[in-house]
Short mmCIF file of C-alpha atoms in Angstrom, two decimals:
data_model
loop_
_atom_site.label_atom_id
_atom_site.label_comp_id
_atom_site.label_asym_id
_atom_site.label_seq_id
_atom_site.Cartn_x
_atom_site.Cartn_y
_atom_site.Cartn_z
CA MET A 30 32.10 155.95 84.20
CA GLU A 31 35.97 156.54 84.70
CA PRO A 32 37.32 156.12 88.26
CA ARG A 33 38.79 159.64 88.08
CA PHE A 34 34.97 161.03 87.97
CA ARG A 35 33.52 159.06 90.77
CA LYS A 36 31.81 161.09 93.33
CA ALA A 37 31.00 159.35 96.67
CA ALA A 38 32.42 161.26 99.51
CA LEU A 39 35.81 160.41 98.38
CA ARG A 40 36.92 164.22 98.21
CA CYS A 41 37.48 164.38 101.87
CA ALA A 42 36.39 160.72 102.80
CA ALA A 43 38.19 158.44 104.98
CA VAL A 44 41.05 155.83 104.21
CA ALA A 45 43.89 154.21 105.80
CA ALA A 46 43.28 153.68 109.49
CA VAL A 47 41.25 154.02 112.57
CA MET A 48 42.74 154.34 116.07
CA ALA A 49 41.84 156.06 119.10
CA THR A 50 42.72 159.62 118.89
CA VAL A 51 45.84 160.38 120.78
CA GLY A 52 47.26 163.87 121.02
CA PRO A 53 47.31 165.27 117.50
CA LEU A 54 48.88 168.08 116.07
CA GLY A 55 48.68 171.87 116.42
CA PRO A 56 51.23 174.31 114.80
CA ALA A 57 48.38 177.01 115.15
CA HIS A 58 47.01 177.01 118.63
CA SER A 59 44.85 179.20 120.80
CA VAL A 60 46.12 181.13 123.86
CA PRO A 61 46.97 178.49 126.52
CA LEU A 62 45.17 178.55 129.70
CA PRO A 63 47.15 179.76 132.59
CA ARG A 64 49.02 176.64 133.50
CA PRO A 65 52.59 175.22 132.67
CA THR A 66 53.20 174.64 128.93
CA PRO A 67 54.94 171.51 128.03
CA GLN A 68 58.20 172.03 126.34
CA PRO A 69 58.86 170.48 123.01
CA SER A 70 60.66 166.97 123.33
CA PRO A 71 62.11 164.37 121.20
CA ARG A 72 61.15 161.65 123.75
CA GLY A 73 57.79 160.85 122.09
CA LEU A 74 59.14 160.56 118.73
CA LEU A 75 61.82 157.85 119.96
CA ASP A 76 59.17 155.84 121.74
CA ALA A 77 56.92 155.77 119.01
CA MET A 78 59.95 154.63 116.67
CA ARG A 79 60.72 151.71 119.10
CA ARG A 80 56.93 150.73 118.86
CA ASP A 81 56.13 151.12 115.36
CA LEU A 82 59.57 150.04 113.81
CA ARG A 83 60.16 147.32 116.37
CA LEU A 84 63.61 148.46 117.41
CA THR A 85 65.49 148.50 120.70
CA ALA A 86 66.49 152.09 122.12
CA GLU A 87 69.96 151.31 121.14
CA GLN A 88 68.95 150.28 117.58
CA VAL A 89 66.96 153.48 117.32
CA ARG A 90 69.87 155.82 118.32
CA THR A 91 72.16 154.00 115.89
CA ARG A 92 69.65 154.14 112.99
CA LEU A 93 69.03 158.05 113.60
CA ALA A 94 72.69 158.58 113.48
CA GLN A 95 73.01 156.71 110.36
CA GLU A 96 70.29 158.58 108.84
CA ALA A 97 71.61 161.80 109.82
CA ASP A 98 74.80 160.86 107.89
CA ALA A 99 72.93 159.66 104.96
CA HIS A 100 71.02 162.91 104.66
CA ARG A 101 74.29 164.95 104.85
CA ALA A 102 75.68 162.48 102.17
CA ALA A 103 72.44 163.05 100.02
CA ALA A 104 73.03 166.89 99.99
CA ALA A 105 76.63 166.53 99.05
CA VAL A 106 75.68 164.11 96.24
CA ARG A 107 73.10 166.46 94.82
CA ARG A 108 75.78 169.31 94.80
CA ALA A 109 78.32 166.87 93.18
CA LEU A 110 76.47 165.47 90.38
CA ALA A 111 75.71 167.48 87.34
CA THR A 112 72.38 165.70 86.88
CA PRO A 113 69.92 163.96 89.32
CA PRO A 114 71.13 160.43 89.97
CA ALA A 115 69.09 157.59 88.87
CA GLY A 116 67.95 156.74 92.43
CA MET A 117 68.99 157.42 96.03
CA TRP A 118 67.88 155.45 99.10
CA PHE A 119 68.94 154.56 102.81
CA ASP A 120 69.98 150.96 103.07
CA ARG A 121 69.18 149.91 106.63
CA THR A 122 71.64 146.80 106.27
CA SER A 123 74.72 148.86 105.67
CA GLY A 124 73.40 151.94 107.48
CA LYS A 125 74.46 153.82 104.50
CA LEU A 126 73.08 155.93 101.46
CA VAL A 127 72.92 154.21 98.19
CA VAL A 128 73.20 156.01 95.02
CA ALA A 129 72.23 154.56 91.47
CA VAL A 130 74.68 155.85 88.89
CA THR A 131 75.43 155.17 85.19
CA GLY A 132 79.15 155.83 84.97
CA PRO A 133 82.45 155.60 86.75
CA ALA A 134 82.96 159.23 87.08
CA ASP A 135 79.76 159.79 89.13
CA ALA A 136 80.55 156.62 91.05
CA GLN A 137 83.67 158.20 92.13
CA ARG A 138 81.85 161.50 93.22
CA VAL A 139 79.30 159.48 95.10
CA LYS A 140 82.06 157.73 97.13
CA ALA A 141 83.73 161.07 97.91
CA ALA A 142 80.41 162.22 99.11
CA GLY A 143 80.28 159.56 101.80
CA ALA A 144 77.70 157.18 100.09
CA ILE A 145 77.74 153.72 98.16
CA PRO A 146 77.49 153.93 94.32
CA LYS A 147 75.51 151.35 92.52
CA THR A 148 76.16 151.30 88.89
CA VAL A 149 72.77 150.90 86.91
CA ARG A 150 71.82 150.64 83.28
CA HIS A 151 69.00 153.53 82.96
CA SER A 152 69.63 157.27 83.75
CA ARG A 153 66.91 159.25 85.74
CA ALA A 154 66.08 160.94 82.51
CA VAL A 155 65.29 157.77 80.76
CA LEU A 156 63.11 156.43 83.74
CA THR A 157 61.18 159.92 83.91
CA ALA A 158 60.67 159.87 80.16
CA LEU A 159 58.98 156.12 80.58
CA VAL A 160 57.05 157.42 83.49
CA HIS A 161 55.36 160.16 81.14
CA LYS A 162 54.65 157.31 78.39
CA VAL A 163 52.76 155.45 81.31
CA ALA A 164 50.79 158.65 82.26
CA ARG A 165 49.62 159.19 78.59
CA ARG A 166 48.46 155.51 78.60
CA VAL A 167 46.43 155.62 81.62
CA GLY A 168 44.82 158.94 80.45
CA LYS A 169 41.93 159.77 82.79
CA GLY A 170 42.12 156.34 84.56
CA VAL A 171 42.40 152.71 84.03
CA PRO A 172 40.20 150.45 86.23
CA GLY A 173 42.24 149.04 89.35
CA VAL A 174 45.27 151.27 88.29
CA THR A 175 46.03 153.37 91.41
CA GLY A 176 49.34 155.07 90.79
CA TRP A 177 52.93 154.55 89.17
CA GLY A 178 56.25 156.00 89.21
CA VAL A 179 59.97 155.18 89.36
CA ASP A 180 61.13 152.22 91.19
CA GLU A 181 64.50 153.66 92.44
CA ARG A 182 66.07 150.41 93.96
CA ALA A 183 65.11 148.39 90.89
CA ASN A 184 66.05 150.97 88.46
CA GLY A 185 62.86 150.44 86.61
CA LEU A 186 59.19 151.47 87.07
CA VAL A 187 56.29 150.26 89.35
CA ILE A 188 52.82 150.33 88.73
CA ARG A 189 50.29 149.85 91.68
CA VAL A 190 46.94 147.67 90.96
CA ASP A 191 44.00 147.02 93.30
CA ARG A 192 43.21 143.49 92.49
CA THR A 193 39.79 143.83 93.57
CA LYS A 194 39.07 146.19 90.84
CA HIS A 195 40.98 144.22 88.20
CA THR A 196 39.05 143.91 84.75
CA ALA A 197 39.63 142.95 81.33
CA ARG A 198 40.73 146.48 80.54
CA THR A 199 43.35 146.29 83.40
CA ALA A 200 44.99 143.07 81.95
CA ALA A 201 45.10 144.72 78.70
CA PHE A 202 46.78 147.80 80.09
CA GLU A 203 49.33 145.36 82.03
CA LYS A 204 50.23 143.62 78.84
CA ASP A 205 50.68 146.91 77.02
CA LEU A 206 53.04 147.87 79.87
CA ARG A 207 54.91 144.73 79.65
CA ASP A 208 55.23 145.27 75.82
CA LEU A 209 56.65 148.91 76.59
CA GLY A 210 59.13 147.70 79.17
CA THR A 211 60.55 144.96 76.75
CA ARG A 212 61.03 147.45 74.04
CA ALA A 213 62.66 149.95 76.43
CA LYS A 214 64.54 147.39 78.19
CA VAL A 215 63.35 148.64 81.38
CA ARG A 216 61.85 146.50 84.20
CA ILE A 217 58.20 147.32 84.90
CA THR A 218 56.90 145.84 88.10
CA VAL A 219 53.27 145.34 88.89
CA GLU A 220 52.25 145.68 92.58
CA ARG A 221 49.03 144.16 93.67
CA SER A 222 47.27 144.76 96.58
CA ASN A 223 43.75 145.40 97.97
CA GLN A 224 44.06 148.83 98.88
CA THR A 225 42.78 151.77 96.74
CA PRO A 226 44.20 155.06 97.98
CA ARG A 227 41.82 157.79 98.89
CA GLN A 228 42.46 161.33 100.16
CA GLN A 229 41.59 161.42 103.96
CA GLY A 230 39.09 163.61 105.58
CA GLY A 231 36.14 162.81 107.66
CA THR A 232 34.03 163.51 110.73
CA VAL A 233 36.34 162.10 113.48
CA VAL A 234 36.37 164.25 116.44
CA GLY A 235 39.24 164.79 118.92
CA GLY A 236 42.74 165.94 119.38
CA GLU A 237 44.37 168.90 117.49
CA ARG A 238 42.23 169.43 114.40
CA TRP A 239 40.89 172.13 112.21
CA MET A 240 37.58 172.31 110.47
CA PRO A 241 37.10 173.97 107.01
CA GLY A 242 33.53 175.44 107.34
CA ASN A 243 31.00 172.54 106.98
CA GLU A 244 33.16 170.21 104.71
CA GLY A 245 34.65 167.71 107.22
CA ILE A 246 37.52 167.80 109.79
CA CYS A 247 41.14 167.88 108.64
CA SER A 248 44.53 167.97 110.43
CA ILE A 249 47.03 170.97 110.70
CA GLY A 250 50.25 170.53 108.87
CA PHE A 251 53.06 173.03 109.69
CA SER A 252 52.81 176.65 110.74
CA VAL A 253 54.29 179.11 108.03
CA THR A 254 54.86 182.95 107.64
CA GLY A 255 54.80 184.71 104.51
CA PRO A 256 55.14 188.19 102.85
CA GLN A 257 53.48 191.25 104.45
CA GLY A 258 53.28 189.76 107.89
CA PHE A 259 51.15 186.69 106.55
CA GLN A 260 50.85 183.78 109.18
CA GLY A 261 49.07 180.53 108.80
CA PHE A 262 49.41 176.81 108.27
CA LEU A 263 49.89 174.25 105.47
CA THR A 264 47.52 171.52 105.13
CA ALA A 265 46.05 169.07 102.35
CA GLY A 266 44.62 170.69 99.22
CA HIS A 267 41.57 168.46 99.28
CA CYS A 268 40.73 170.16 102.63
CA THR A 269 40.73 173.68 101.19
CA LEU A 270 39.06 173.67 97.96
CA THR A 271 36.43 176.22 98.73
CA PRO A 272 37.91 179.78 98.55
CA ASP A 273 37.60 182.09 101.33
CA GLN A 274 35.91 179.51 103.78
CA ALA A 275 35.87 180.01 107.45
CA ALA A 276 38.39 178.04 109.18
CA PHE A 277 37.71 176.74 112.88
CA GLY A 278 40.05 175.20 115.53
CA LYS A 279 39.89 172.39 117.77
CA ASP A 280 37.80 174.28 120.35
CA GLY A 281 35.36 175.37 117.50
CA THR A 282 36.17 179.05 117.59
CA ARG A 283 37.26 180.63 114.40
CA MET A 284 41.03 180.86 113.50
CA GLY A 285 41.02 182.28 110.16
CA THR A 286 40.40 181.76 106.31
CA SER A 287 41.06 178.56 104.29
CA ASN A 288 42.24 179.46 100.77
CA PRO A 289 42.12 183.09 100.97
CA GLY A 290 41.15 184.77 97.72
CA GLY A 291 40.82 181.28 96.04
CA ASN A 292 44.44 180.98 95.09
CA TYR A 293 45.74 178.93 97.71
CA SER A 294 44.66 175.54 97.05
CA VAL A 295 46.12 172.77 95.06
CA ASN A 296 44.68 169.25 94.27
CA GLY A 297 45.75 167.79 90.93
CA HIS A 298 48.76 167.08 88.97
CA GLU A 299 50.78 169.62 90.64
CA GLY A 300 50.11 168.09 94.12
CA ASP A 301 47.74 167.99 97.25
CA PHE A 302 48.51 170.94 99.34
CA GLY A 303 46.68 174.08 100.77
CA LEU A 304 46.97 177.20 102.94
CA VAL A 305 44.89 178.66 105.83
CA ARG A 306 45.54 182.16 107.06
CA VAL A 307 45.29 182.53 110.91
CA ASP A 308 44.27 185.98 111.74
CA GLN A 309 41.64 185.82 114.23
CA PRO A 310 42.21 187.31 117.89
CA GLY A 311 43.41 184.65 120.36
CA TRP A 312 45.02 182.57 117.77
CA THR A 313 48.75 182.48 116.80
CA VAL A 314 51.29 180.18 115.04
CA GLY A 315 54.08 178.14 116.66
CA SER A 316 56.87 175.66 115.63
CA ALA A 317 55.29 172.58 117.46
CA VAL A 318 53.57 169.43 116.25
CA ALA A 319 52.02 167.06 118.57
CA GLY A 320 54.00 164.00 119.44
CA GLN A 321 53.38 160.83 121.25
CA GLY A 322 50.63 161.58 123.73
CA GLY A 323 50.36 165.08 122.67
CA THR A 324 53.81 165.95 123.67
CA PRO A 325 54.84 168.90 121.43
CA VAL A 326 57.88 168.34 119.01
CA ALA A 327 59.56 171.63 117.74
CA VAL A 328 60.08 171.55 113.87
CA THR A 329 63.51 172.89 113.11
CA GLY A 330 63.71 173.09 109.34
CA SER A 331 62.59 171.19 106.20
CA GLN A 332 64.05 168.12 104.43
CA GLU A 333 63.52 166.01 101.59
CA GLY A 334 62.43 162.48 102.13
CA LEU A 335 64.59 159.67 101.21
CA ALA A 336 63.32 156.09 100.19
CA GLY A 337 64.21 153.89 103.29
CA MET A 338 64.25 156.50 105.85
CA SER A 339 62.34 156.46 109.08
CA ILE A 340 59.39 158.83 109.25
CA CYS A 341 56.95 159.97 111.86
CA ARG A 342 53.61 161.46 111.20
CA SER A 343 50.85 163.23 113.32
CA GLY A 344 47.19 163.53 112.71
CA GLN A 345 43.97 164.47 114.62
CA SER A 346 42.47 161.22 114.18
CA SER A 347 45.29 158.42 114.71
CA GLY A 348 47.82 160.49 116.58
CA TRP A 349 51.56 159.74 116.25
CA HIS A 350 52.81 156.67 114.32
CA CYS A 351 56.13 156.21 112.62
CA GLY A 352 57.29 153.77 109.82
CA GLU A 353 59.53 153.98 106.71
CA ILE A 354 59.61 155.88 103.56
CA THR A 355 58.87 153.26 100.79
CA ARG A 356 58.79 155.31 97.62
CA ILE A 357 59.07 158.79 96.50
CA ASP A 358 58.02 160.91 93.59
CA GLN A 359 54.94 158.76 92.86
CA THR A 360 51.84 159.51 90.76
CA VAL A 361 48.85 158.52 92.53
CA ASP A 362 45.20 158.16 91.04
CA TYR A 363 42.74 158.76 93.85
CA GLY A 364 39.69 158.17 91.61
CA THR A 365 38.65 161.77 92.15
CA THR A 366 41.98 163.34 90.73
CA ILE A 367 45.41 162.20 89.71
CA ILE A 368 48.41 163.80 91.66
CA ASP A 369 51.99 163.51 90.89
CA GLY A 370 55.10 163.89 93.08
CA LEU A 371 53.79 162.24 96.35
CA GLY A 372 55.52 159.82 98.58
CA TYR A 373 54.54 156.47 100.22
CA THR A 374 55.22 155.14 103.77
CA ASN A 375 54.06 152.36 105.74
CA ALA A 376 52.83 154.25 108.89
CA CYS A 377 49.42 153.88 109.52
CA SER A 378 46.77 156.75 109.34
CA ALA A 379 43.24 157.42 109.54
CA ALA A 380 40.19 159.15 108.38
CA GLY A 381 40.50 162.91 109.57
CA ASP A 382 44.44 162.79 109.17
CA SER A 383 44.62 164.62 105.83
CA GLY A 384 46.94 167.66 106.20
CA GLY A 385 48.96 166.26 109.15
CA SER A 386 52.44 166.59 109.56
CA TYR A 387 55.36 164.23 108.73
CA VAL A 388 58.62 164.62 110.31
CA THR A 389 61.93 162.85 110.89
CA GLN A 390 64.97 162.98 113.09
CA PRO A 391 63.76 163.65 116.70
CA ASN A 392 66.95 165.35 118.03
CA ALA A 393 66.36 168.26 115.37
CA PRO A 394 63.03 167.17 113.73
CA MET A 395 62.86 168.39 110.24
CA ALA A 396 59.31 168.86 108.28
CA VAL A 397 59.05 166.39 105.49
CA GLY A 398 55.56 166.51 104.16
CA LEU A 399 51.85 166.89 104.54
CA HIS A 400 49.45 163.95 104.86
CA SER A 401 47.48 163.20 101.55
CA GLY A 402 45.85 159.94 101.77
CA GLY A 403 45.88 156.27 102.13
CA GLY A 404 44.27 152.64 101.84
CA ALA A 405 41.81 150.88 104.00
CA ALA A 406 44.14 149.07 106.33
CA THR A 407 43.94 150.68 109.89
CA CYS A 408 46.37 151.31 112.73
CA GLY A 409 44.29 149.05 114.87
CA ASN A 410 43.27 146.43 112.29
CA PHE A 411 45.58 145.56 109.49
CA GLY A 412 43.54 144.23 106.72
CA GLY A 413 46.17 144.56 104.09
CA ASP A 414 49.45 146.34 103.08
CA THR A 415 49.62 149.57 104.81
CA VAL A 416 49.42 152.47 102.35
CA THR A 417 50.00 156.01 103.52
CA ILE A 418 50.80 158.92 101.21
CA PHE A 419 52.30 162.38 101.73
CA GLN A 420 52.94 165.48 99.74
CA PRO A 421 56.62 166.82 99.95
CA ILE A 422 56.65 170.14 101.84
CA THR A 423 59.15 171.90 99.53
CA LYS A 424 56.63 172.28 96.78
CA PRO A 425 54.13 174.30 98.66
CA LEU A 426 57.03 176.29 100.51
CA THR A 427 58.47 177.32 97.12
CA LYS A 428 55.24 177.94 95.27
CA TRP A 429 53.96 180.47 97.71
CA ASN A 430 57.11 181.77 99.15
CA LEU A 431 56.51 180.78 102.72
CA ARG A 432 58.79 179.99 105.63
CA LEU A 433 58.35 177.36 108.16
CA LYS A 434 57.78 178.72 111.70
CA THR A 435 60.69 176.79 113.41
CA GLY A 436 61.99 176.42 116.77
CA SER A 437 64.87 174.95 118.89
CA PRO A 438 64.97 171.00 119.42
#
């Protein structure tokens, strides 16, 4: 049977990491008890970056200033170029945004925008067309092949393979890809690991969480508002598959309805995102996600992720952890479904973190994505490459005409 159609408890099953539950995340929260409410602070995010990225306090401050400049440069590049560049990434050595271009005119525009141009052979359109060819060859799944996409920094493609599930069919597929790359004169790299991505759900108890009826436990992503007074929160699509299912908060009381009307859950090629309506007495939505030790961090807006950028994520199982975005716009084969447009990071995660928040820039935290899945390496026991996968936040906001609930940093 093809991997795409395996059952097991993979739909909401566990994945990348298990660490003690430290203050997770809660954009939607119940009415607080009569006691002082902690104010949003970036301190926990800074401390986590020092811990997880192994940086000094001064290095963290320098890097964040460089990344803020790089994000501004990326926005200027997008405005200046007529077509998307072949790639963009943050280079931590130079502290600058690097942009892959195919001609001198675009190189000059990139320089004017404050970034470093890198002349490459293949345009984004060429690489994207090749990705589509790979997808057609994969079809409903190839044993051991867990994902693929553009390798921006190499101006080529990358294919991810779980070496523990390698078969003769996998070997034949790899040969076919090498031939494809040779004909197209495009570099196709095969990355081998022992990590098979799985969408994360689970039965881990503790911290800020939400429970979709009796299907397991997931994490809240970001609070949103919408047309006609709608209020709710975004989470992973594989947590919201059942229409009109009761949604319960961390204290076990009902907060609202998951996938209202059956039109607010996506778990396929379009993405992995879902919506929960918050409409029960005693519940409201706010701008915060839980940072280090549960300290709230106020989200101030949304931002597209860039490869090389630092990122922090919050989930009800593993709490608050930071890392770097390693790739963007990747296709992932979870075995139960194939999803396009996801990003990879090396921040650890755990079962039950699905739907949780990805943010960047502690001085003005921006929403970047929702937790989708990961591999088997855990926050407390690294058994291989750390694989953590997120759904960019811009897709659900645009699709459903939603606005993030934001606050002041």
